[in-house]
């Protein structure tokens, strides 16, 4: 049985108690809903992997309430500290070397000598983290490879019965998973694009950031970067790669309706005014909606690739890659 908890003090108390006793509780963050468990308890981390059906080599992000808690878990170099001060609490995950005496379990880190840390800005998440008083491991609260949840109902659609509770804090405002930046060696690496953009990061660190070197097989990989990921059941492709088909669904962007869209089964617009922030916030609910309309394919309109567009392209390219491997 999965308990539905309201995001009031009673609900947060109950969620904190469950987490403190090794249970799985999904909770809202400003990016997407996380599937939380005590990050210091390897049994709890094992339950996350089982509930998600996630390959156990994927490390989990540990969520903490403040910088002091983050510094107990990880070593913050110059760049990591600058980024933490600039963007926390917020939609940024920093991958840093594990601090001596760090408490995040080895299983939660998937055996790596680095740890992914984040202070979310969602007030319910912050209250919960303060109340639990230890790091909470939380991947997105979906079955592995599926679209991330931005509401409690999305969480239940994937995980009802498989987790202990969900704390309902409404819709996640950002709608895309956090930007992940690696600060392990001498370089600053963009492991996953997100709401905090490449240029935001470069401005704060005063240096260019690199993309991960996928040819380096020893480098800690960020499996959010696995090519096929974030996928609805219906095949996804970019409209630029072929014509609109009669049984397809079109995911439009901006004021101009894509050419030929009138023959599609459904047209859904991510942001009629062409606003990337609005498009990011709507992306996963739109994919879920179109996935349920019986279309043979989901066709994606042109979306600018600059700024937040880089993260939107990243997720949609993965959804399209998943369609190719099915
Ligand atoms: O917005 C978010 O980040 C959400 C909310 C719940 O905070 N969480 C999330 O978690 O998206 P998840 O597990 O779906 O994605 C976390 C990514 C994974 O791709 C994982 O491999 C990477 O973070 N990661 C975590 N620790 C890492 C490490 N030490 N080295 C490299 N990648 C790491
Ligand atoms: Mg995920």
mmCIF file of C-alpha atoms and ligand atoms in Angstrom:
data_model
loop_
_atom_site.group_PDB
_atom_site.id
_atom_site.type_symbol
_atom_site.label_atom_id
_atom_site.label_comp_id
_atom_site.label_asym_id
_atom_site.label_seq_id
_atom_site.Cartn_x
_atom_site.Cartn_y
_atom_site.Cartn_z
ATOM 1 C CA UNK A 1 0.000 0.000 0.000
ATOM 2 C CA UNK A 2 1.294 3.425 -0.920
ATOM 3 C CA UNK A 3 0.122 6.147 1.476
ATOM 4 C CA UNK A 4 -0.871 9.518 -0.002
ATOM 5 C CA UNK A 5 0.395 12.253 2.316
ATOM 6 C CA UNK A 6 -0.619 15.912 2.138
ATOM 7 C CA UNK A 7 2.310 18.350 2.172
ATOM 8 C CA UNK A 8 1.270 19.864 5.530
ATOM 9 C CA UNK A 9 3.137 19.467 8.807
ATOM 10 C CA UNK A 10 1.357 16.175 9.601
ATOM 11 C CA UNK A 11 2.266 14.762 6.181
ATOM 12 C CA UNK A 12 5.873 15.938 6.425
ATOM 13 C CA UNK A 13 6.165 14.441 9.946
ATOM 14 C CA UNK A 14 4.877 11.107 8.655
ATOM 15 C CA UNK A 15 7.206 11.214 5.630
ATOM 16 C CA UNK A 16 10.222 12.018 7.845
ATOM 17 C CA UNK A 17 9.361 9.110 10.176
ATOM 18 C CA UNK A 18 9.070 6.692 7.254
ATOM 19 C CA UNK A 19 12.372 7.855 5.748
ATOM 20 C CA UNK A 20 14.043 7.588 9.169
ATOM 21 C CA UNK A 21 13.027 3.940 9.337
ATOM 22 C CA UNK A 22 14.391 2.942 5.944
ATOM 23 C CA UNK A 23 11.163 3.302 3.931
ATOM 24 C CA UNK A 24 10.678 4.734 0.417
ATOM 25 C CA UNK A 25 8.861 8.079 0.157
ATOM 26 C CA UNK A 26 8.396 10.049 -3.057
ATOM 27 C CA UNK A 27 8.499 13.809 -2.454
ATOM 28 C CA UNK A 28 8.227 16.973 -4.537
ATOM 29 C CA UNK A 29 11.222 19.020 -5.616
ATOM 30 C CA UNK A 30 11.250 22.064 -7.895
ATOM 31 C CA UNK A 31 12.660 19.931 -10.763
ATOM 32 C CA UNK A 32 10.740 16.626 -10.639
ATOM 33 C CA UNK A 33 9.465 14.291 -7.890
ATOM 34 C CA UNK A 34 12.230 12.274 -6.202
ATOM 35 C CA UNK A 35 11.980 8.729 -4.835
ATOM 36 C CA UNK A 36 13.562 9.269 -1.438
ATOM 37 C CA UNK A 37 15.322 6.902 0.942
ATOM 38 C CA UNK A 38 17.926 7.276 3.683
ATOM 39 C CA UNK A 39 21.172 7.738 1.722
ATOM 40 C CA UNK A 40 23.244 6.417 4.626
ATOM 41 C CA UNK A 41 21.397 3.069 4.698
ATOM 42 C CA UNK A 42 22.460 0.681 1.950
ATOM 43 C CA UNK A 43 19.318 -1.448 2.366
ATOM 44 C CA UNK A 44 17.178 1.613 1.698
ATOM 45 C CA UNK A 45 19.216 2.415 -1.437
ATOM 46 C CA UNK A 46 18.775 -1.196 -2.578
ATOM 47 C CA UNK A 47 15.009 -0.761 -2.247
ATOM 48 C CA UNK A 48 15.159 2.317 -4.508
ATOM 49 C CA UNK A 49 16.984 0.360 -7.210
ATOM 50 C CA UNK A 50 14.428 -2.465 -6.905
ATOM 51 C CA UNK A 51 11.355 -0.187 -7.000
ATOM 52 C CA UNK A 52 12.646 1.678 -10.058
ATOM 53 C CA UNK A 53 13.947 -1.423 -11.823
ATOM 54 C CA UNK A 54 17.144 0.609 -12.163
ATOM 55 C CA UNK A 55 20.503 -0.941 -13.111
ATOM 56 C CA UNK A 56 22.405 -0.811 -9.846
ATOM 57 C CA UNK A 57 25.490 0.822 -11.376
ATOM 58 C CA UNK A 58 23.649 4.165 -11.567
ATOM 59 C CA UNK A 59 24.684 6.368 -8.640
ATOM 60 C CA UNK A 60 21.925 8.277 -6.782
ATOM 61 C CA UNK A 61 21.863 11.992 -5.941
ATOM 62 C CA UNK A 62 22.024 12.703 -2.189
ATOM 63 C CA UNK A 63 19.788 15.616 -1.164
ATOM 64 C CA UNK A 64 20.730 17.729 1.855
ATOM 65 C CA UNK A 65 19.241 20.755 3.617
ATOM 66 C CA UNK A 66 22.226 23.115 3.697
ATOM 67 C CA UNK A 67 25.840 23.691 2.657
ATOM 68 C CA UNK A 68 27.205 22.489 6.013
ATOM 69 C CA UNK A 69 25.501 19.126 5.445
ATOM 70 C CA UNK A 70 26.832 19.016 1.856
ATOM 71 C CA UNK A 71 30.367 19.680 3.125
ATOM 72 C CA UNK A 72 30.148 16.738 5.501
ATOM 73 C CA UNK A 73 29.585 14.507 2.474
ATOM 74 C CA UNK A 74 31.737 15.998 -0.280
ATOM 75 C CA UNK A 75 34.909 18.012 -0.857
ATOM 76 C CA UNK A 76 34.150 21.397 -2.438
ATOM 77 C CA UNK A 77 36.961 22.783 -4.567
ATOM 78 C CA UNK A 78 36.970 26.418 -5.726
ATOM 79 C CA UNK A 79 34.610 25.859 -8.664
ATOM 80 C CA UNK A 80 32.257 23.559 -6.712
ATOM 81 C CA UNK A 81 32.025 26.095 -3.902
ATOM 82 C CA UNK A 82 31.363 28.989 -6.284
ATOM 83 C CA UNK A 83 28.594 27.000 -7.978
ATOM 84 C CA UNK A 84 27.073 25.921 -4.657
ATOM 85 C CA UNK A 85 27.034 29.508 -3.371
ATOM 86 C CA UNK A 86 25.545 30.804 -6.624
ATOM 87 C CA UNK A 87 22.827 28.225 -7.260
ATOM 88 C CA UNK A 88 21.884 26.407 -4.026
ATOM 89 C CA UNK A 89 19.172 25.871 -2.998
ATOM 90 C CA UNK A 90 18.153 25.147 -6.584
ATOM 91 C CA UNK A 91 18.126 22.841 -9.619
ATOM 92 C CA UNK A 92 21.858 22.018 -9.611
ATOM 93 C CA UNK A 93 23.598 18.764 -8.650
ATOM 94 C CA UNK A 94 27.338 18.887 -7.970
ATOM 95 C CA UNK A 95 29.413 15.724 -8.321
ATOM 96 C CA UNK A 96 32.393 16.114 -5.979
ATOM 97 C CA UNK A 97 34.947 13.796 -4.304
ATOM 98 C CA UNK A 98 33.591 11.981 -1.229
ATOM 99 C CA UNK A 99 34.688 13.697 2.000
ATOM 100 C CA UNK A 100 36.564 11.664 4.631
ATOM 101 C CA UNK A 101 33.823 10.541 7.017
ATOM 102 C CA UNK A 102 31.074 11.059 4.416
ATOM 103 C CA UNK A 103 27.964 9.072 5.336
ATOM 104 C CA UNK A 104 26.361 8.395 1.930
ATOM 105 C CA UNK A 105 26.398 4.615 1.501
ATOM 106 C CA UNK A 106 28.622 2.980 -1.070
ATOM 107 C CA UNK A 107 25.610 1.429 -2.770
ATOM 108 C CA UNK A 108 23.970 4.828 -3.084
ATOM 109 C CA UNK A 109 27.183 6.093 -4.755
ATOM 110 C CA UNK A 110 27.326 2.900 -6.864
ATOM 111 C CA UNK A 111 30.827 2.360 -5.509
ATOM 112 C CA UNK A 112 32.241 5.626 -6.901
ATOM 113 C CA UNK A 113 34.693 7.797 -4.990
ATOM 114 C CA UNK A 114 32.537 10.801 -5.910
ATOM 115 C CA UNK A 115 29.099 11.804 -4.659
ATOM 116 C CA UNK A 116 26.276 13.741 -6.340
ATOM 117 C CA UNK A 117 24.857 16.364 -3.939
ATOM 118 C CA UNK A 118 21.932 18.760 -4.251
ATOM 119 C CA UNK A 119 20.065 21.247 -2.036
ATOM 120 C CA UNK A 120 16.610 21.539 -3.612
ATOM 121 C CA UNK A 121 14.705 24.819 -3.297
ATOM 122 C CA UNK A 122 11.180 23.357 -3.007
ATOM 123 C CA UNK A 123 9.931 24.415 0.458
ATOM 124 C CA UNK A 124 8.381 20.992 1.164
ATOM 125 C CA UNK A 125 11.605 19.193 0.213
ATOM 126 C CA UNK A 126 13.657 21.551 2.398
ATOM 127 C CA UNK A 127 11.366 21.062 5.402
ATOM 128 C CA UNK A 128 11.497 17.313 4.963
ATOM 129 C CA UNK A 129 15.305 17.269 4.656
ATOM 130 C CA UNK A 130 15.715 19.456 7.746
ATOM 131 C CA UNK A 131 13.401 17.210 9.677
ATOM 132 C CA UNK A 132 15.087 13.947 8.645
ATOM 133 C CA UNK A 133 18.517 15.434 9.402
ATOM 134 C CA UNK A 134 20.476 13.109 7.119
ATOM 135 C CA UNK A 135 21.107 12.920 3.382
ATOM 136 C CA UNK A 136 18.237 11.539 1.327
ATOM 137 C CA UNK A 137 19.038 9.638 -1.852
ATOM 138 C CA UNK A 138 16.444 10.452 -4.499
ATOM 139 C CA UNK A 139 16.436 9.588 -8.158
ATOM 140 C CA UNK A 140 13.445 10.721 -10.179
ATOM 141 C CA UNK A 141 10.370 8.798 -8.954
ATOM 142 C CA UNK A 142 9.645 6.879 -12.152
ATOM 143 C CA UNK A 143 10.406 3.354 -13.349
ATOM 144 C CA UNK A 144 13.883 3.321 -14.851
ATOM 145 C CA UNK A 145 13.952 4.742 -18.387
ATOM 146 C CA UNK A 146 10.436 6.226 -18.183
ATOM 147 C CA UNK A 147 9.476 9.901 -18.256
ATOM 148 C CA UNK A 148 10.192 11.692 -14.940
ATOM 149 C CA UNK A 149 7.166 12.649 -12.775
ATOM 150 C CA UNK A 150 6.161 16.256 -12.182
ATOM 151 C CA UNK A 151 3.040 15.461 -10.084
ATOM 152 C CA UNK A 152 2.141 12.952 -7.346
ATOM 153 C CA UNK A 153 -0.292 11.325 -9.804
ATOM 154 C CA UNK A 154 2.592 10.672 -12.237
ATOM 155 C CA UNK A 155 4.525 8.999 -9.402
ATOM 156 C CA UNK A 156 1.575 6.733 -8.592
ATOM 157 C CA UNK A 157 1.069 5.848 -12.266
ATOM 158 C CA UNK A 158 4.537 4.213 -12.218
ATOM 159 C CA UNK A 159 5.115 3.158 -8.617
ATOM 160 C CA UNK A 160 1.770 2.697 -6.774
ATOM 161 C CA UNK A 161 2.076 -0.312 -4.460
ATOM 162 C CA UNK A 162 5.868 -0.452 -4.889
ATOM 163 C CA UNK A 163 6.742 2.420 -2.512
ATOM 164 C CA UNK A 164 5.605 3.322 1.016
ATOM 165 C CA UNK A 165 4.276 6.854 0.501
ATOM 166 C CA UNK A 166 4.074 9.884 -1.745
ATOM 167 C CA UNK A 167 4.053 13.414 -0.359
ATOM 168 C CA UNK A 168 1.824 15.499 -2.625
ATOM 169 C CA UNK A 169 3.248 19.006 -3.068
ATOM 170 C CA UNK A 170 1.555 19.928 -6.342
ATOM 171 C CA UNK A 171 3.272 20.340 -9.709
ATOM 172 C CA UNK A 172 7.062 20.703 -9.971
ATOM 173 C CA UNK A 173 7.740 24.172 -11.369
ATOM 174 C CA UNK A 174 10.932 23.518 -13.376
ATOM 175 C CA UNK A 175 9.770 20.247 -14.930
ATOM 176 C CA UNK A 176 13.235 18.987 -15.979
ATOM 177 C CA UNK A 177 15.815 17.195 -13.827
ATOM 178 C CA UNK A 178 18.619 19.262 -12.294
ATOM 179 C CA UNK A 179 21.703 20.355 -14.205
ATOM 180 C CA UNK A 180 24.560 18.038 -13.162
ATOM 181 C CA UNK A 181 28.086 19.452 -13.010
ATOM 182 C CA UNK A 182 31.127 17.329 -12.225
ATOM 183 C CA UNK A 183 33.849 19.023 -10.143
ATOM 184 C CA UNK A 184 36.080 16.054 -9.455
ATOM 185 C CA UNK A 185 39.421 16.701 -11.191
ATOM 186 C CA UNK A 186 40.804 19.936 -12.586
ATOM 187 C CA UNK A 187 38.003 20.435 -15.073
ATOM 188 C CA UNK A 188 34.365 21.413 -14.643
ATOM 189 C CA UNK A 189 32.189 19.052 -16.675
ATOM 190 C CA UNK A 190 28.555 19.422 -17.717
ATOM 191 C CA UNK A 191 27.213 15.896 -17.083
ATOM 192 C CA UNK A 192 23.540 16.733 -17.701
ATOM 193 C CA UNK A 193 22.082 20.022 -19.018
ATOM 194 C CA UNK A 194 19.159 21.572 -17.149
ATOM 195 C CA UNK A 195 17.484 24.807 -16.083
ATOM 196 C CA UNK A 196 20.820 26.226 -14.953
ATOM 197 C CA UNK A 197 22.447 26.581 -18.345
ATOM 198 C CA UNK A 198 25.980 26.133 -19.614
ATOM 199 C CA UNK A 199 26.408 29.923 -19.814
ATOM 200 C CA UNK A 200 25.104 30.373 -16.227
ATOM 201 C CA UNK A 201 27.809 27.952 -15.082
ATOM 202 C CA UNK A 202 30.567 29.467 -17.211
ATOM 203 C CA UNK A 203 29.708 32.924 -15.876
ATOM 204 C CA UNK A 204 30.096 31.796 -12.254
ATOM 205 C CA UNK A 205 33.273 29.708 -12.774
ATOM 206 C CA UNK A 206 34.831 32.206 -15.220
ATOM 207 C CA UNK A 207 35.998 29.354 -17.456
ATOM 208 C CA UNK A 208 34.597 27.222 -20.244
ATOM 209 C CA UNK A 209 33.064 23.914 -19.166
ATOM 210 C CA UNK A 210 33.682 20.676 -20.990
ATOM 211 C CA UNK A 211 31.390 17.875 -22.006
ATOM 212 C CA UNK A 212 32.219 14.471 -20.496
ATOM 213 C CA UNK A 213 34.707 12.386 -22.420
ATOM 214 C CA UNK A 214 32.685 9.288 -23.260
ATOM 215 C CA UNK A 215 35.742 7.652 -24.788
ATOM 216 C CA UNK A 216 37.344 7.538 -21.322
ATOM 217 C CA UNK A 217 35.920 4.309 -19.993
ATOM 218 C CA UNK A 218 37.251 4.923 -16.483
ATOM 219 C CA UNK A 219 35.559 8.298 -16.127
ATOM 220 C CA UNK A 220 32.596 8.262 -13.742
ATOM 221 C CA UNK A 221 29.676 8.201 -16.130
ATOM 222 C CA UNK A 222 26.430 9.960 -15.462
ATOM 223 C CA UNK A 223 23.914 7.388 -16.631
ATOM 224 C CA UNK A 224 21.262 10.084 -17.074
ATOM 225 C CA UNK A 225 23.421 10.341 -20.172
ATOM 226 C CA UNK A 226 22.638 6.805 -21.365
ATOM 227 C CA UNK A 227 21.472 7.452 -24.859
ATOM 228 C CA UNK A 228 18.029 5.839 -24.623
ATOM 229 C CA UNK A 229 16.261 7.397 -21.649
ATOM 230 C CA UNK A 230 13.306 9.579 -20.631
ATOM 231 C CA UNK A 231 11.070 7.709 -23.053
ATOM 232 C CA UNK A 232 7.309 7.395 -23.529
ATOM 233 C CA UNK A 233 5.998 4.112 -25.021
ATOM 234 C CA UNK A 234 5.075 5.790 -28.319
ATOM 235 C CA UNK A 235 8.036 6.307 -30.695
ATOM 236 C CA UNK A 236 9.332 9.886 -30.673
ATOM 237 C CA UNK A 237 11.028 11.668 -33.592
ATOM 238 C CA UNK A 238 11.857 15.212 -34.657
ATOM 239 C CA UNK A 239 9.467 16.663 -37.238
ATOM 240 C CA UNK A 240 12.439 17.886 -39.244
ATOM 241 C CA UNK A 241 13.255 14.218 -40.043
ATOM 242 C CA UNK A 242 10.050 13.447 -41.960
ATOM 243 C CA UNK A 243 6.473 14.474 -42.750
ATOM 244 C CA UNK A 244 3.447 14.590 -40.413
ATOM 245 C CA UNK A 245 1.542 11.265 -40.536
ATOM 246 C CA UNK A 246 -2.260 10.989 -40.102
ATOM 247 C CA UNK A 247 -2.128 8.877 -36.923
ATOM 248 C CA UNK A 248 0.631 10.850 -35.285
ATOM 249 C CA UNK A 249 0.606 13.351 -32.432
ATOM 250 C CA UNK A 250 2.466 16.633 -32.879
ATOM 251 C CA UNK A 251 4.252 18.322 -29.992
ATOM 252 C CA UNK A 252 4.370 21.919 -31.179
ATOM 253 C CA UNK A 253 6.339 24.901 -29.857
ATOM 254 C CA UNK A 254 5.687 28.588 -30.457
ATOM 255 C CA UNK A 255 3.019 30.566 -32.296
ATOM 256 C CA UNK A 256 3.486 28.975 -35.743
ATOM 257 C CA UNK A 257 1.624 25.654 -36.196
ATOM 258 C CA UNK A 258 3.996 23.174 -37.890
ATOM 259 C CA UNK A 259 3.341 22.585 -41.563
ATOM 260 C CA UNK A 260 0.977 19.661 -42.226
ATOM 261 C CA UNK A 261 -0.065 19.414 -38.558
ATOM 262 C CA UNK A 262 -3.773 19.637 -39.460
ATOM 263 C CA UNK A 263 -3.765 15.955 -40.498
ATOM 264 C CA UNK A 264 -2.311 14.771 -37.168
ATOM 265 C CA UNK A 265 -4.535 13.063 -34.584
ATOM 266 C CA UNK A 266 -3.605 15.612 -31.891
ATOM 267 C CA UNK A 267 -1.533 18.768 -31.750
ATOM 268 C CA UNK A 268 -0.346 19.879 -28.337
ATOM 269 C CA UNK A 269 1.660 23.062 -27.841
ATOM 270 C CA UNK A 270 4.444 23.167 -25.198
ATOM 271 C CA UNK A 271 4.376 26.959 -25.203
ATOM 272 C CA UNK A 272 2.215 28.865 -27.698
ATOM 273 C CA UNK A 273 4.180 32.038 -26.950
ATOM 274 C CA UNK A 274 7.523 30.276 -27.578
ATOM 275 C CA UNK A 275 8.789 30.487 -23.991
ATOM 276 C CA UNK A 276 11.452 27.847 -23.151
ATOM 277 C CA UNK A 277 10.820 27.974 -19.395
ATOM 278 C CA UNK A 278 7.134 27.223 -19.946
ATOM 279 C CA UNK A 279 8.056 24.481 -22.446
ATOM 280 C CA UNK A 280 10.409 22.796 -19.933
ATOM 281 C CA UNK A 281 7.760 22.918 -17.209
ATOM 282 C CA UNK A 282 5.201 21.286 -19.534
ATOM 283 C CA UNK A 283 7.471 18.794 -21.299
ATOM 284 C CA UNK A 284 6.947 15.603 -19.292
ATOM 285 C CA UNK A 285 3.174 16.047 -18.766
ATOM 286 C CA UNK A 286 2.846 16.709 -22.499
ATOM 287 C CA UNK A 287 4.771 13.506 -23.346
ATOM 288 C CA UNK A 288 2.559 11.523 -20.936
ATOM 289 C CA UNK A 289 -0.579 13.059 -22.422
ATOM 290 C CA UNK A 290 0.442 12.328 -26.022
ATOM 291 C CA UNK A 291 1.577 8.834 -25.045
ATOM 292 C CA UNK A 292 -2.026 8.052 -24.043
ATOM 293 C CA UNK A 293 -3.782 9.317 -27.176
ATOM 294 C CA UNK A 294 -3.221 6.201 -29.294
ATOM 295 C CA UNK A 295 -0.939 7.915 -31.811
ATOM 296 C CA UNK A 296 1.577 5.863 -33.816
ATOM 297 C CA UNK A 297 4.329 8.423 -33.239
ATOM 298 C CA UNK A 298 5.030 11.643 -31.357
ATOM 299 C CA UNK A 299 6.530 14.235 -33.697
ATOM 300 C CA UNK A 300 8.481 17.129 -32.196
ATOM 301 C CA UNK A 301 8.418 20.624 -33.662
ATOM 302 C CA UNK A 302 11.557 22.776 -34.014
ATOM 303 C CA UNK A 303 12.697 24.110 -30.618
ATOM 304 C CA UNK A 304 15.585 26.585 -30.209
ATOM 305 C CA UNK A 305 18.708 24.888 -28.808
ATOM 306 C CA UNK A 306 20.166 27.870 -26.923
ATOM 307 C CA UNK A 307 19.947 28.398 -23.139
ATOM 308 C CA UNK A 308 17.386 26.081 -21.559
ATOM 309 C CA UNK A 309 16.751 24.684 -25.058
ATOM 310 C CA UNK A 310 19.938 22.596 -24.654
ATOM 311 C CA UNK A 311 18.312 20.626 -21.804
ATOM 312 C CA UNK A 312 15.001 20.221 -23.668
ATOM 313 C CA UNK A 313 16.851 18.920 -26.751
ATOM 314 C CA UNK A 314 18.903 16.579 -24.560
ATOM 315 C CA UNK A 315 15.764 14.911 -23.108
ATOM 316 C CA UNK A 316 13.938 14.745 -26.451
ATOM 317 C CA UNK A 317 16.992 13.294 -28.249
ATOM 318 C CA UNK A 318 17.082 10.550 -25.620
ATOM 319 C CA UNK A 319 13.375 9.861 -26.034
ATOM 320 C CA UNK A 320 13.938 9.615 -29.812
ATOM 321 C CA UNK A 321 16.962 7.326 -29.294
ATOM 322 C CA UNK A 322 14.846 4.998 -27.135
ATOM 323 C CA UNK A 323 12.344 4.745 -30.000
ATOM 324 C CA UNK A 324 15.144 3.554 -32.295
ATOM 325 C CA UNK A 325 16.281 0.771 -29.953
ATOM 326 C CA UNK A 326 12.775 -0.604 -29.254
HETATM 327 O O1 LIG B 1 16.377 17.006 -10.491
HETATM 328 C C1 LIG B 1 16.931 15.963 -10.131
HETATM 329 O O2 LIG B 1 18.172 15.819 -10.196
HETATM 330 C C2 LIG B 1 16.045 14.843 -9.601
HETATM 331 C C3 LIG B 1 15.421 15.324 -8.282
HETATM 332 C C4 LIG B 1 14.633 14.263 -7.589
HETATM 333 O O3 LIG B 1 16.413 15.841 -7.446
HETATM 334 N N1 LIG B 1 16.783 13.638 -9.442
HETATM 335 C C5 LIG B 1 17.255 12.947 -10.512
HETATM 336 O O4 LIG B 1 17.927 11.804 -10.169
HETATM 337 O O5 LIG B 1 17.091 13.278 -11.659
HETATM 338 P P1 LIG B 1 18.302 10.643 -11.184
HETATM 339 O O6 LIG B 1 18.829 9.541 -10.356
HETATM 340 O O7 LIG B 1 17.147 10.305 -12.045
HETATM 341 O O8 LIG B 1 19.496 11.207 -11.976
HETATM 342 C C6 LIG B 1 20.694 11.408 -11.287
HETATM 343 C C7 LIG B 1 21.859 11.394 -12.212
HETATM 344 C C8 LIG B 1 22.092 10.016 -12.735
HETATM 345 O O9 LIG B 1 22.275 10.068 -14.127
HETATM 346 C C9 LIG B 1 23.379 9.629 -12.022
HETATM 347 O O10 LIG B 1 24.120 8.768 -12.759
HETATM 348 C C10 LIG B 1 24.065 10.972 -11.810
HETATM 349 O O11 LIG B 1 23.010 11.787 -11.467
HETATM 350 N N2 LIG B 1 25.023 10.904 -10.709
HETATM 351 C C11 LIG B 1 24.777 10.830 -9.402
HETATM 352 N N3 LIG B 1 25.919 10.708 -8.705
HETATM 353 C C12 LIG B 1 26.923 10.708 -9.609
HETATM 354 C C13 LIG B 1 28.347 10.559 -9.544
HETATM 355 N N4 LIG B 1 28.971 10.400 -8.390
HETATM 356 N N5 LIG B 1 29.050 10.613 -10.703
HETATM 357 C C14 LIG B 1 28.429 10.772 -11.893
HETATM 358 N N6 LIG B 1 27.095 10.864 -12.007
HETATM 359 C C15 LIG B 1 26.362 10.847 -10.899
HETATM 360 MG MG1 LIG B 2 15.763 9.822 -13.730
#
